[in-house]
PDB file of C-alpha atoms in Angstrom:
ATOM      1  CA  MET U  37     -99.011 -15.840  71.969  1.00 43.00           C
ATOM      2  CA  LYS U  38     -97.492 -18.750  70.034  1.00 37.00           C
ATOM      3  CA  LYS U  39     -94.172 -17.397  69.652  1.00 40.00           C
ATOM      4  CA  THR U  40     -93.983 -16.719  73.731  1.00 36.00           C
ATOM      5  CA  ILE U  41     -95.104 -20.289  74.415  1.00 34.00           C
ATOM      6  CA  LEU U  42     -92.149 -21.946  71.737  1.00 33.00           C
ATOM      7  CA  TYR U  43     -89.672 -19.501  73.584  1.00 34.00           C
ATOM      8  CA  LEU U  44     -90.460 -20.962  77.273  1.00 31.00           C
ATOM      9  CA  LEU U  45     -90.795 -24.562  76.324  1.00 31.00           C
ATOM     10  CA  SER U  46     -86.739 -24.064  74.743  1.00 35.00           C
ATOM     11  CA  LEU U  47     -85.914 -22.104  77.483  1.00 32.00           C
ATOM     12  CA  THR U  48     -87.034 -24.963  79.619  1.00 33.00           C
ATOM     13  CA  LEU U  49     -84.653 -27.074  77.734  1.00 32.00           C
ATOM     14  CA  VAL U  50     -81.970 -25.102  78.047  1.00 32.00           C
ATOM     15  CA  ILE U  51     -82.562 -25.166  81.613  1.00 30.00           C
ATOM     16  CA  ASN U  52     -83.163 -28.820  81.871  1.00 36.00           C
ATOM     17  CA  THR U  53     -80.340 -29.726  79.868  1.00 34.00           C
ATOM     18  CA  ILE U  54     -77.402 -27.834  81.771  1.00 34.00           C
ATOM     19  CA  LEU U  55     -79.037 -28.833  84.927  1.00 36.00           C
ATOM     20  CA  GLY U  56     -79.743 -32.353  84.413  1.00 40.00           C
ATOM     21  CA  GLY U  57     -77.220 -33.256  82.264  1.00 40.00           C
ATOM     22  CA  CYS U  58     -79.110 -34.341  79.609  1.00 39.00           C
ATOM     23  CA  VAL U  59     -78.839 -33.706  75.926  1.00 38.00           C
ATOM     24  CA  TYR U  60     -81.137 -34.569  73.061  1.00 35.00           C
ATOM     25  CA  ASN U  61     -80.028 -37.330  70.924  1.00 41.00           C
ATOM     26  CA  PRO U  62     -81.808 -37.240  67.505  1.00 42.00           C
ATOM     27  CA  ASN U  63     -81.012 -40.642  66.874  1.00 48.00           C
ATOM     28  CA  LYS U  64     -84.117 -41.889  69.363  1.00 47.00           C
ATOM     29  CA  ASN U  65     -87.954 -41.283  67.447  1.00 52.00           C
ATOM     30  CA  ASP U  66     -89.491 -41.016  71.101  1.00 49.00           C
ATOM     31  CA  GLY U  67     -88.465 -36.720  71.401  1.00 50.00           C
ATOM     32  CA  PHE U  68     -87.586 -37.017  75.146  1.00 43.00           C
ATOM     33  CA  LEU U  69     -83.881 -35.972  76.242  1.00 44.00           C
ATOM     34  CA  SER U  70     -81.434 -38.407  76.686  1.00 46.00           C
ATOM     35  CA  VAL U  71     -79.573 -38.561  80.323  1.00 46.00           C
ATOM     36  CA  LEU U  72     -75.605 -38.968  79.641  1.00 53.00           C
ATOM     37  CA  ASN U  73     -74.716 -37.563  83.125  1.00 59.00           C
ATOM     38  CA  LYS U  74     -76.675 -38.007  86.220  1.00 63.00           C
ATOM     39  CA  ASN U  75     -76.742 -35.053  88.706  1.00 77.00           C
ATOM     40  CA  GLU U  76     -74.716 -36.023  91.691  1.00 85.00           C
ATOM     41  CA  THR U  77     -76.829 -36.457  94.768  1.00 89.00           C
ATOM     42  CA  ILE U  78     -75.452 -37.390  97.923  1.00 91.00           C
ATOM     43  CA  LEU U  79     -77.663 -38.639 100.987  1.00 93.00           C
ATOM     44  CA  GLN U  80     -76.272 -37.799 104.459  1.00 93.00           C
ATOM     45  CA  ALA U  81     -76.565 -41.393 105.870  1.00 93.00           C
ATOM     46  CA  PHE U  82     -77.058 -40.668 109.728  1.00 92.00           C
ATOM     47  CA  TYR U  83     -78.634 -38.201 112.068  1.00 90.00           C
ATOM     48  CA  TRP U  84     -77.913 -37.294 115.626  1.00 87.00           C
ATOM     49  CA  GLU U  85     -80.591 -39.228 117.810  1.00 88.00           C
ATOM     50  CA  MET U  86     -80.078 -41.985 115.523  1.00 86.00           C
ATOM     51  CA  GLY U  87     -79.685 -45.997 117.553  1.00 81.00           C
ATOM     52  CA  GLU U  88     -81.172 -44.034 120.558  1.00 83.00           C
ATOM     53  CA  ALA U  89     -84.212 -45.723 122.467  1.00 81.00           C
ATOM     54  CA  ASP U  90     -87.006 -44.262 120.535  1.00 83.00           C
ATOM     55  CA  TYR U  91     -85.659 -44.629 117.286  1.00 83.00           C
ATOM     56  CA  PRO U  92     -85.534 -47.369 114.776  1.00 84.00           C
ATOM     57  CA  GLU U  93     -83.731 -50.709 116.147  1.00 84.00           C
ATOM     58  CA  GLU U  94     -82.246 -51.127 112.648  1.00 86.00           C
ATOM     59  CA  GLU U  95     -80.081 -48.083 112.831  1.00 86.00           C
ATOM     60  CA  LYS U  96     -78.294 -49.075 115.968  1.00 90.00           C
ATOM     61  CA  ASN U  97     -76.085 -50.808 113.143  1.00 95.00           C
ATOM     62  CA  LEU U  98     -75.340 -48.258 110.256  1.00 96.00           C
ATOM     63  CA  TRP U  99     -72.801 -49.994 108.812  1.00 97.00           C
ATOM     64  CA  CYS U 100     -75.018 -53.118 108.258  1.00 97.00           C
ATOM     65  CA  LEU U 101     -78.328 -51.629 107.442  1.00 97.00           C
ATOM     66  CA  LEU U 102     -76.279 -49.625 104.440  1.00 97.00           C
ATOM     67  CA  VAL U 103     -75.315 -52.966 103.182  1.00 98.00           C
ATOM     68  CA  GLN U 104     -78.667 -53.682 102.740  1.00 97.00           C
ATOM     69  CA  LYS U 105     -80.050 -50.625 101.394  1.00 96.00           C
ATOM     70  CA  ALA U 106     -77.494 -50.151  98.500  1.00 97.00           C
ATOM     71  CA  PRO U 107     -79.158 -51.608  96.294  1.00 96.00           C
ATOM     72  CA  GLU U 108     -82.303 -49.482  96.963  1.00 96.00           C
ATOM     73  CA  LEU U 109     -80.312 -45.922  97.532  1.00 95.00           C
ATOM     74  CA  SER U 110     -78.941 -46.235  93.587  1.00 94.00           C
ATOM     75  CA  GLU U 111     -81.825 -47.057  92.228  1.00 93.00           C
ATOM     76  CA  VAL U 112     -83.892 -43.810  93.357  1.00 92.00           C
ATOM     77  CA  GLY U 113     -80.932 -42.135  92.280  1.00 92.00           C
ATOM     78  CA  PHE U 114     -78.095 -41.529  94.958  1.00 94.00           C
ATOM     79  CA  THR U 115     -74.766 -41.159  93.792  1.00 94.00           C
ATOM     80  CA  ALA U 116     -72.974 -40.864  97.541  1.00 95.00           C
ATOM     81  CA  VAL U 117     -73.334 -40.649 100.732  1.00 96.00           C
ATOM     82  CA  TRP U 118     -72.063 -38.908 103.383  1.00 95.00           C
ATOM     83  CA  LEU U 119     -71.484 -41.060 106.293  1.00 97.00           C
ATOM     84  CA  PRO U 120     -70.765 -39.907 110.308  1.00 97.00           C
ATOM     85  CA  PRO U 121     -67.397 -39.739 111.580  1.00 97.00           C
ATOM     86  CA  ALA U 122     -66.275 -43.304 111.663  1.00 98.00           C
ATOM     87  CA  ASN U 123     -63.673 -43.579 114.418  1.00 98.00           C
ATOM     88  CA  LYS U 124     -63.591 -44.012 117.933  1.00 98.00           C
ATOM     89  CA  ALA U 125     -64.768 -41.099 119.813  1.00 98.00           C
ATOM     90  CA  MET U 126     -64.572 -40.035 123.796  1.00 98.00           C
ATOM     91  CA  GLY U 127     -68.088 -41.298 124.440  1.00 97.00           C
ATOM     92  CA  GLY U 128     -67.272 -44.845 123.148  1.00 96.00           C
ATOM     93  CA  LYS U 129     -70.371 -46.606 121.640  1.00 94.00           C
ATOM     94  CA  ARG U 130     -72.463 -43.818 122.314  1.00 94.00           C
ATOM     95  CA  ASP U 131     -70.528 -41.188 120.874  1.00 95.00           C
ATOM     96  CA  VAL U 132     -72.186 -39.653 117.356  1.00 94.00           C
ATOM     97  CA  GLY U 133     -68.455 -39.028 116.594  1.00 95.00           C
ATOM     98  CA  TYR U 134     -67.481 -35.673 116.900  1.00 96.00           C
ATOM     99  CA  ALA U 135     -65.831 -35.807 120.100  1.00 97.00           C
ATOM    100  CA  THR U 136     -62.509 -37.269 117.972  1.00 98.00           C
ATOM    101  CA  TYR U 137     -60.189 -40.261 119.966  1.00 98.00           C
ATOM    102  CA  ASP U 138     -58.105 -42.229 118.075  1.00 98.00           C
ATOM    103  CA  LEU U 139     -58.584 -41.149 114.058  1.00 98.00           C
ATOM    104  CA  TRP U 140     -57.143 -44.959 113.644  1.00 98.00           C
ATOM    105  CA  ASP U 141     -59.443 -47.095 115.549  1.00 98.00           C
ATOM    106  CA  LEU U 142     -62.157 -47.848 113.639  1.00 98.00           C
ATOM    107  CA  GLY U 143     -64.042 -50.134 115.082  1.00 98.00           C
ATOM    108  CA  GLU U 144     -61.081 -52.357 115.530  1.00 98.00           C
ATOM    109  CA  PHE U 145     -59.600 -52.053 119.175  1.00 98.00           C
ATOM    110  CA  ASN U 146     -61.362 -52.136 123.166  1.00 98.00           C
ATOM    111  CA  GLN U 147     -60.810 -48.521 123.729  1.00 98.00           C
ATOM    112  CA  LYS U 148     -63.476 -46.001 125.781  1.00 98.00           C
ATOM    113  CA  GLY U 149     -65.030 -49.136 126.854  1.00 97.00           C
ATOM    114  CA  THR U 150     -66.326 -50.810 123.607  1.00 98.00           C
ATOM    115  CA  VAL U 151     -64.629 -51.962 120.171  1.00 98.00           C
ATOM    116  CA  ARG U 152     -67.542 -51.295 118.165  1.00 98.00           C
ATOM    117  CA  THR U 153     -68.237 -47.375 117.358  1.00 98.00           C
ATOM    118  CA  LYS U 154     -71.803 -46.461 117.271  1.00 96.00           C
ATOM    119  CA  TYR U 155     -72.333 -47.890 114.126  1.00 97.00           C
ATOM    120  CA  GLY U 156     -70.455 -50.800 114.381  1.00 97.00           C
ATOM    121  CA  THR U 157     -66.993 -52.411 113.700  1.00 98.00           C
ATOM    122  CA  LYS U 158     -64.296 -51.942 111.005  1.00 98.00           C
ATOM    123  CA  GLU U 159     -64.954 -54.863 109.263  1.00 98.00           C
ATOM    124  CA  GLU U 160     -69.056 -53.708 109.313  1.00 98.00           C
ATOM    125  CA  LEU U 161     -67.903 -50.534 107.784  1.00 98.00           C
ATOM    126  CA  GLU U 162     -65.629 -51.822 105.283  1.00 98.00           C
ATOM    127  CA  ASN U 163     -68.326 -54.314 103.941  1.00 98.00           C
ATOM    128  CA  ALA U 164     -70.719 -51.253 103.560  1.00 98.00           C
ATOM    129  CA  ILE U 165     -67.987 -48.907 101.447  1.00 98.00           C
ATOM    130  CA  THR U 166     -67.876 -52.564  99.106  1.00 98.00           C
ATOM    131  CA  ALA U 167     -71.692 -52.696  99.079  1.00 98.00           C
ATOM    132  CA  LEU U 168     -72.201 -49.278  98.002  1.00 98.00           C
ATOM    133  CA  HIS U 169     -69.340 -48.927  95.488  1.00 98.00           C
ATOM    134  CA  ASN U 170     -71.062 -52.259  94.316  1.00 98.00           C
ATOM    135  CA  ASP U 171     -74.316 -50.009  93.324  1.00 97.00           C
ATOM    136  CA  GLY U 172     -72.262 -47.078  91.681  1.00 96.00           C
ATOM    137  CA  ILE U 173     -72.487 -45.321  95.079  1.00 96.00           C
ATOM    138  CA  LYS U 174     -69.613 -43.039  96.310  1.00 96.00           C
ATOM    139  CA  VAL U 175     -68.528 -42.884  99.817  1.00 96.00           C
ATOM    140  CA  TYR U 176     -67.352 -39.816 102.101  1.00 96.00           C
ATOM    141  CA  TYR U 177     -65.592 -39.624 105.572  1.00 96.00           C
ATOM    142  CA  ASP U 178     -66.466 -37.315 108.408  1.00 96.00           C
ATOM    143  CA  ALA U 179     -63.368 -35.846 109.267  1.00 97.00           C
ATOM    144  CA  VAL U 180     -62.866 -34.459 112.420  1.00 96.00           C
ATOM    145  CA  LEU U 181     -59.691 -32.931 112.734  1.00 96.00           C
ATOM    146  CA  ASN U 182     -59.924 -29.658 115.134  1.00 96.00           C
ATOM    147  CA  HIS U 183     -59.478 -31.881 118.308  1.00 97.00           C
ATOM    148  CA  ARG U 184     -59.229 -34.680 120.195  1.00 98.00           C
ATOM    149  CA  MET U 185     -61.304 -35.421 123.543  1.00 98.00           C
ATOM    150  CA  GLY U 186     -60.769 -38.245 126.048  1.00 98.00           C
ATOM    151  CA  ALA U 187     -57.198 -37.851 126.582  1.00 98.00           C
ATOM    152  CA  ASP U 188     -55.369 -40.909 128.496  1.00 98.00           C
ATOM    153  CA  SER U 189     -53.847 -39.029 130.788  1.00 98.00           C
ATOM    154  CA  THR U 190     -53.252 -35.115 132.012  1.00 98.00           C
ATOM    155  CA  GLU U 191     -49.796 -33.568 131.918  1.00 98.00           C
ATOM    156  CA  THR U 192     -48.892 -30.493 133.820  1.00 98.00           C
ATOM    157  CA  VAL U 193     -48.436 -27.276 131.255  1.00 98.00           C
ATOM    158  CA  LYS U 194     -47.755 -23.835 131.605  1.00 98.00           C
ATOM    159  CA  LEU U 195     -49.565 -21.434 130.611  1.00 98.00           C
ATOM    160  CA  SER U 196     -48.592 -18.455 127.681  1.00 98.00           C
ATOM    161  CA  LEU U 197     -48.541 -14.785 129.171  1.00 98.00           C
ATOM    162  CA  ASN U 198     -51.317 -14.467 126.105  1.00 96.00           C
ATOM    163  CA  SER U 199     -53.973 -17.136 127.188  1.00 97.00           C
ATOM    164  CA  PRO U 200     -57.190 -15.569 127.763  1.00 96.00           C
ATOM    165  CA  ASP U 201     -56.972 -17.032 131.076  1.00 97.00           C
ATOM    166  CA  LYS U 202     -55.123 -17.968 133.981  1.00 98.00           C
ATOM    167  CA  PRO U 203     -52.044 -16.594 132.082  1.00 98.00           C
ATOM    168  CA  GLY U 204     -48.850 -17.402 132.899  1.00 98.00           C
ATOM    169  CA  GLN U 205     -49.695 -20.345 135.325  1.00 98.00           C
ATOM    170  CA  THR U 206     -49.919 -23.830 135.493  1.00 98.00           C
ATOM    171  CA  ILE U 207     -52.430 -26.215 134.798  1.00 98.00           C
ATOM    172  CA  LEU U 208     -53.118 -29.734 134.752  1.00 98.00           C
ATOM    173  CA  ALA U 209     -54.886 -30.392 130.763  1.00 98.00           C
ATOM    174  CA  TRP U 210     -56.055 -34.008 129.504  1.00 98.00           C
ATOM    175  CA  THR U 211     -53.250 -34.029 126.605  1.00 98.00           C
ATOM    176  CA  LYS U 212     -52.026 -37.277 126.854  1.00 98.00           C
ATOM    177  CA  PHE U 213     -53.177 -39.680 124.040  1.00 98.00           C
ATOM    178  CA  THR U 214     -51.821 -43.207 124.298  1.00 98.00           C
ATOM    179  CA  PHE U 215     -54.215 -45.038 123.143  1.00 98.00           C
ATOM    180  CA  PRO U 216     -53.096 -48.459 125.042  1.00 98.00           C
ATOM    181  CA  GLY U 217     -56.053 -50.413 123.024  1.00 98.00           C
ATOM    182  CA  ARG U 218     -54.607 -50.154 120.084  1.00 98.00           C
ATOM    183  CA  LYS U 219     -50.546 -51.020 120.502  1.00 98.00           C
ATOM    184  CA  ASN U 220     -49.308 -49.086 117.622  1.00 98.00           C
ATOM    185  CA  LYS U 221     -50.883 -50.587 114.805  1.00 98.00           C
ATOM    186  CA  TYR U 222     -50.874 -47.888 112.006  1.00 98.00           C
ATOM    187  CA  SER U 223     -49.461 -45.696 113.941  1.00 98.00           C
ATOM    188  CA  ASP U 224     -46.946 -45.219 116.712  1.00 98.00           C
ATOM    189  CA  PHE U 225     -47.148 -41.649 117.130  1.00 98.00           C
ATOM    190  CA  GLN U 226     -48.964 -40.602 120.769  1.00 98.00           C
ATOM    191  CA  TRP U 227     -49.930 -37.103 121.120  1.00 98.00           C
ATOM    192  CA  ASN U 228     -48.642 -35.313 124.392  1.00 98.00           C
ATOM    193  CA  TRP U 229     -49.510 -31.710 125.283  1.00 98.00           C
ATOM    194  CA  GLN U 230     -47.056 -30.139 122.345  1.00 98.00           C
ATOM    195  CA  CYS U 231     -49.390 -31.258 120.242  1.00 98.00           C
ATOM    196  CA  PHE U 232     -52.333 -28.887 120.894  1.00 98.00           C
ATOM    197  CA  ASP U 233     -52.134 -25.376 121.194  1.00 97.00           C
ATOM    198  CA  GLY U 234     -54.664 -25.266 124.020  1.00 98.00           C
ATOM    199  CA  VAL U 235     -57.789 -26.187 126.374  1.00 98.00           C
ATOM    200  CA  ASP U 236     -60.689 -25.887 127.814  1.00 98.00           C
ATOM    201  CA  TRP U 237     -60.504 -27.522 131.146  1.00 98.00           C
ATOM    202  CA  ASP U 238     -57.836 -27.270 133.603  1.00 98.00           C
ATOM    203  CA  GLU U 239     -57.992 -30.626 136.081  1.00 98.00           C
ATOM    204  CA  LYS U 240     -56.227 -29.313 139.315  1.00 97.00           C
ATOM    205  CA  THR U 241     -58.796 -26.514 140.077  1.00 98.00           C
ATOM    206  CA  LYS U 242     -61.536 -28.404 138.293  1.00 98.00           C
ATOM    207  CA  THR U 243     -62.763 -24.910 136.354  1.00 98.00           C
ATOM    208  CA  SER U 244     -63.044 -24.747 132.900  1.00 98.00           C
ATOM    209  CA  GLY U 245     -61.879 -21.558 130.618  1.00 97.00           C
ATOM    210  CA  LYS U 246     -59.661 -20.697 127.446  1.00 97.00           C
ATOM    211  CA  PHE U 247     -56.323 -21.750 128.234  1.00 98.00           C
ATOM    212  CA  LEU U 248     -53.682 -21.185 125.384  1.00 97.00           C
ATOM    213  CA  PHE U 249     -50.128 -23.115 126.570  1.00 98.00           C
ATOM    214  CA  GLU U 250     -46.684 -21.288 126.948  1.00 98.00           C
ATOM    215  CA  GLY U 251     -44.651 -21.002 123.756  1.00 97.00           C
ATOM    216  CA  LYS U 252     -47.771 -21.311 121.707  1.00 96.00           C
ATOM    217  CA  SER U 253     -50.259 -19.292 119.253  1.00 93.00           C
ATOM    218  CA  TRP U 254     -53.937 -20.383 117.656  1.00 92.00           C
ATOM    219  CA  ASP U 255     -53.459 -21.045 114.358  1.00 89.00           C
ATOM    220  CA  TYR U 256     -53.755 -19.465 111.528  1.00 88.00           C
ATOM    221  CA  THR U 257     -57.132 -19.626 110.231  1.00 83.00           C
ATOM    222  CA  PHE U 258     -60.602 -17.363 108.452  1.00 73.00           C
ATOM    223  CA  ILE U 259     -59.805 -13.875 109.541  1.00 59.00           C
ATOM    224  CA  TRP U 260     -63.731 -13.671 110.781  1.00 51.00           C
ATOM    225  CA  ASP U 261     -63.122 -16.284 113.525  1.00 56.00           C
ATOM    226  CA  ASP U 262     -60.566 -17.796 116.111  1.00 72.00           C
ATOM    227  CA  ASP U 263     -58.901 -20.911 116.133  1.00 81.00           C
ATOM    228  CA  TYR U 264     -60.347 -22.059 118.907  1.00 91.00           C
ATOM    229  CA  LEU U 265     -63.398 -24.250 119.264  1.00 93.00           C
ATOM    230  CA  MET U 266     -63.187 -26.983 121.823  1.00 96.00           C
ATOM    231  CA  GLY U 267     -61.194 -29.846 123.536  1.00 97.00           C
ATOM    232  CA  ALA U 268     -57.405 -30.481 123.004  1.00 98.00           C
ATOM    233  CA  ASP U 269     -57.412 -27.769 119.817  1.00 97.00           C
ATOM    234  CA  VAL U 270     -54.738 -29.262 117.626  1.00 97.00           C
ATOM    235  CA  ASP U 271     -51.543 -27.585 116.304  1.00 97.00           C
ATOM    236  CA  TYR U 272     -51.039 -27.993 113.140  1.00 97.00           C
ATOM    237  CA  GLU U 273     -47.400 -26.346 113.220  1.00 96.00           C
ATOM    238  CA  ASN U 274     -46.154 -29.031 114.711  1.00 98.00           C
ATOM    239  CA  LEU U 275     -44.871 -31.222 111.864  1.00 98.00           C
ATOM    240  CA  GLU U 276     -45.122 -34.911 113.802  1.00 98.00           C
ATOM    241  CA  VAL U 277     -49.214 -34.158 113.575  1.00 98.00           C
ATOM    242  CA  GLN U 278     -49.221 -32.854 110.077  1.00 98.00           C
ATOM    243  CA  GLU U 279     -47.641 -36.146 109.022  1.00 98.00           C
ATOM    244  CA  ASP U 280     -49.447 -38.356 111.122  1.00 98.00           C
ATOM    245  CA  VAL U 281     -53.200 -36.613 109.745  1.00 98.00           C
ATOM    246  CA  THR U 282     -51.981 -36.823 106.793  1.00 98.00           C
ATOM    247  CA  ASN U 283     -50.928 -40.318 106.742  1.00 98.00           C
ATOM    248  CA  TRP U 284     -54.598 -40.966 107.914  1.00 98.00           C
ATOM    249  CA  GLY U 285     -56.076 -39.359 105.447  1.00 97.00           C
ATOM    250  CA  ASN U 286     -54.185 -41.628 102.372  1.00 97.00           C
ATOM    251  CA  TRP U 287     -55.302 -44.406 104.562  1.00 98.00           C
ATOM    252  CA  ILE U 288     -58.281 -43.461 104.695  1.00 97.00           C
ATOM    253  CA  ILE U 289     -59.019 -42.592 101.104  1.00 96.00           C
ATOM    254  CA  ASN U 290     -56.385 -45.518  99.596  1.00 96.00           C
ATOM    255  CA  GLU U 291     -56.863 -48.466 102.383  1.00 97.00           C
ATOM    256  CA  ILE U 292     -60.209 -48.478 103.919  1.00 98.00           C
ATOM    257  CA  GLY U 293     -61.439 -47.366 100.376  1.00 97.00           C
ATOM    258  CA  PHE U 294     -63.679 -43.985 100.835  1.00 97.00           C
ATOM    259  CA  ASP U 295     -63.782 -41.535  98.054  1.00 95.00           C
ATOM    260  CA  GLY U 296     -63.702 -38.083  99.759  1.00 93.00           C
ATOM    261  CA  PHE U 297     -63.995 -36.112 102.984  1.00 94.00           C
ATOM    262  CA  ARG U 298     -66.358 -33.981 104.149  1.00 93.00           C
ATOM    263  CA  LEU U 299     -64.068 -31.332 106.666  1.00 93.00           C
ATOM    264  CA  ASP U 300     -66.012 -30.607 110.096  1.00 93.00           C
ATOM    265  CA  ALA U 301     -65.154 -27.351 111.635  1.00 90.00           C
ATOM    266  CA  VAL U 302     -62.932 -26.485 108.525  1.00 88.00           C
ATOM    267  CA  LYS U 303     -62.895 -22.819 109.480  1.00 88.00           C
ATOM    268  CA  HIS U 304     -60.791 -23.647 113.007  1.00 91.00           C
ATOM    269  CA  ILE U 305     -58.035 -25.553 111.452  1.00 92.00           C
ATOM    270  CA  ASP U 306     -54.336 -23.862 110.189  1.00 93.00           C
ATOM    271  CA  SER U 307     -56.084 -23.160 106.356  1.00 91.00           C
ATOM    272  CA  ARG U 308     -51.811 -23.671 105.628  1.00 93.00           C
ATOM    273  CA  PHE U 309     -52.207 -27.144 106.642  1.00 95.00           C
ATOM    274  CA  ILE U 310     -55.579 -28.064 105.232  1.00 93.00           C
ATOM    275  CA  ASN U 311     -54.458 -26.355 101.870  1.00 92.00           C
ATOM    276  CA  GLN U 312     -51.252 -29.019 102.190  1.00 95.00           C
ATOM    277  CA  PHE U 313     -53.581 -32.016 103.279  1.00 95.00           C
ATOM    278  CA  ILE U 314     -55.593 -31.538 100.702  1.00 92.00           C
ATOM    279  CA  ASN U 315     -52.969 -31.895  98.009  1.00 93.00           C
ATOM    280  CA  ASP U 316     -50.898 -34.580  99.782  1.00 95.00           C
ATOM    281  CA  VAL U 317     -53.656 -36.928 100.158  1.00 94.00           C
ATOM    282  CA  GLN U 318     -54.467 -36.062  96.556  1.00 92.00           C
ATOM    283  CA  LYS U 319     -51.394 -36.713  94.960  1.00 93.00           C
ATOM    284  CA  SER U 320     -51.256 -39.981  96.931  1.00 92.00           C
ATOM    285  CA  SER U 321     -54.769 -41.247  95.058  1.00 91.00           C
ATOM    286  CA  SER U 322     -55.945 -41.730  91.573  1.00 86.00           C
ATOM    287  CA  LYS U 323     -59.348 -40.938  92.983  1.00 82.00           C
ATOM    288  CA  ASP U 324     -60.561 -37.405  92.366  1.00 76.00           C
ATOM    289  CA  PHE U 325     -61.968 -36.935  95.649  1.00 71.00           C
ATOM    290  CA  PHE U 326     -64.091 -34.600  97.343  1.00 67.00           C
ATOM    291  CA  LEU U 327     -63.783 -32.292  99.718  1.00 71.00           C
ATOM    292  CA  TRP U 328     -66.585 -30.045 101.494  1.00 67.00           C
ATOM    293  CA  GLU U 329     -67.773 -27.971 104.705  1.00 63.00           C
ATOM    294  CA  LYS U 330     -70.178 -25.057 104.716  1.00 54.00           C
ATOM    295  CA  HIS U 331     -68.144 -22.149 105.580  1.00 48.00           C
ATOM    296  CA  GLY U 332     -69.744 -19.826 108.718  1.00 46.00           C
ATOM    297  CA  LEU U 333     -71.842 -22.406 110.430  1.00 41.00           C
ATOM    298  CA  LYS U 334     -70.481 -24.677 112.729  1.00 39.00           C
ATOM    299  CA  ILE U 335     -72.144 -27.698 111.228  1.00 36.00           C
TER     300      ILE U 335
END
């Protein structure tokens, strides 16, 4: 029995050492393990209903709240925070952020009826990143790269003969993104139908469907799921699109100061582009940035 107990205690010591990043320090006389490397612990710093009427008032300004809470988050052991999409989305300041409109607008320009996003302004976001970094906390961006929503105008587009709906017909698609409030700051690239593979709405007939554009094919994605998810589906075989999104990724890491990304709906994005995006952004930075997404779930 005594040997069994000693064995179990030894096994517990090994498990704690492996999982906890701890080692025994013979120079200490207290007999306890010394923590040399803390486990990384990520906090999801938002939820869908944040800032709505029945929830805490302080959460209406998430970036400011994080400045206040940074020391406390560090004290309880968080080493990183996962922030929501910080860019302007279709629903303006009411939008959680997943209906991507303009990646380059982090709450700086009057677009979609607001300057700020749901979480605050670009200046407040940068203050939050600085505060979190000062307390040893890394910051990850929830990047929604799969689609665009809330286009500035429509275009007449002919559909592919392989389109699941209305093959060979013509639709009126919301695919023209000119970002008039930003006035070409950071990027002068404007999006049109050629930047997308398809959409799910025909404005001419006010009908929904799955509409593949002429000359297009769905991008190369995981074999157990197809490419199309929602909105204007970004065509990552378009070289200009690749360049603009990669430039944005470099800007987010190197200029804005984020430490990495969570890639939303990554299984619906061309996997060849994702590999290229990771490599190109990594090469532009000395940071060993971190990307992740839970495969198999639409989260």
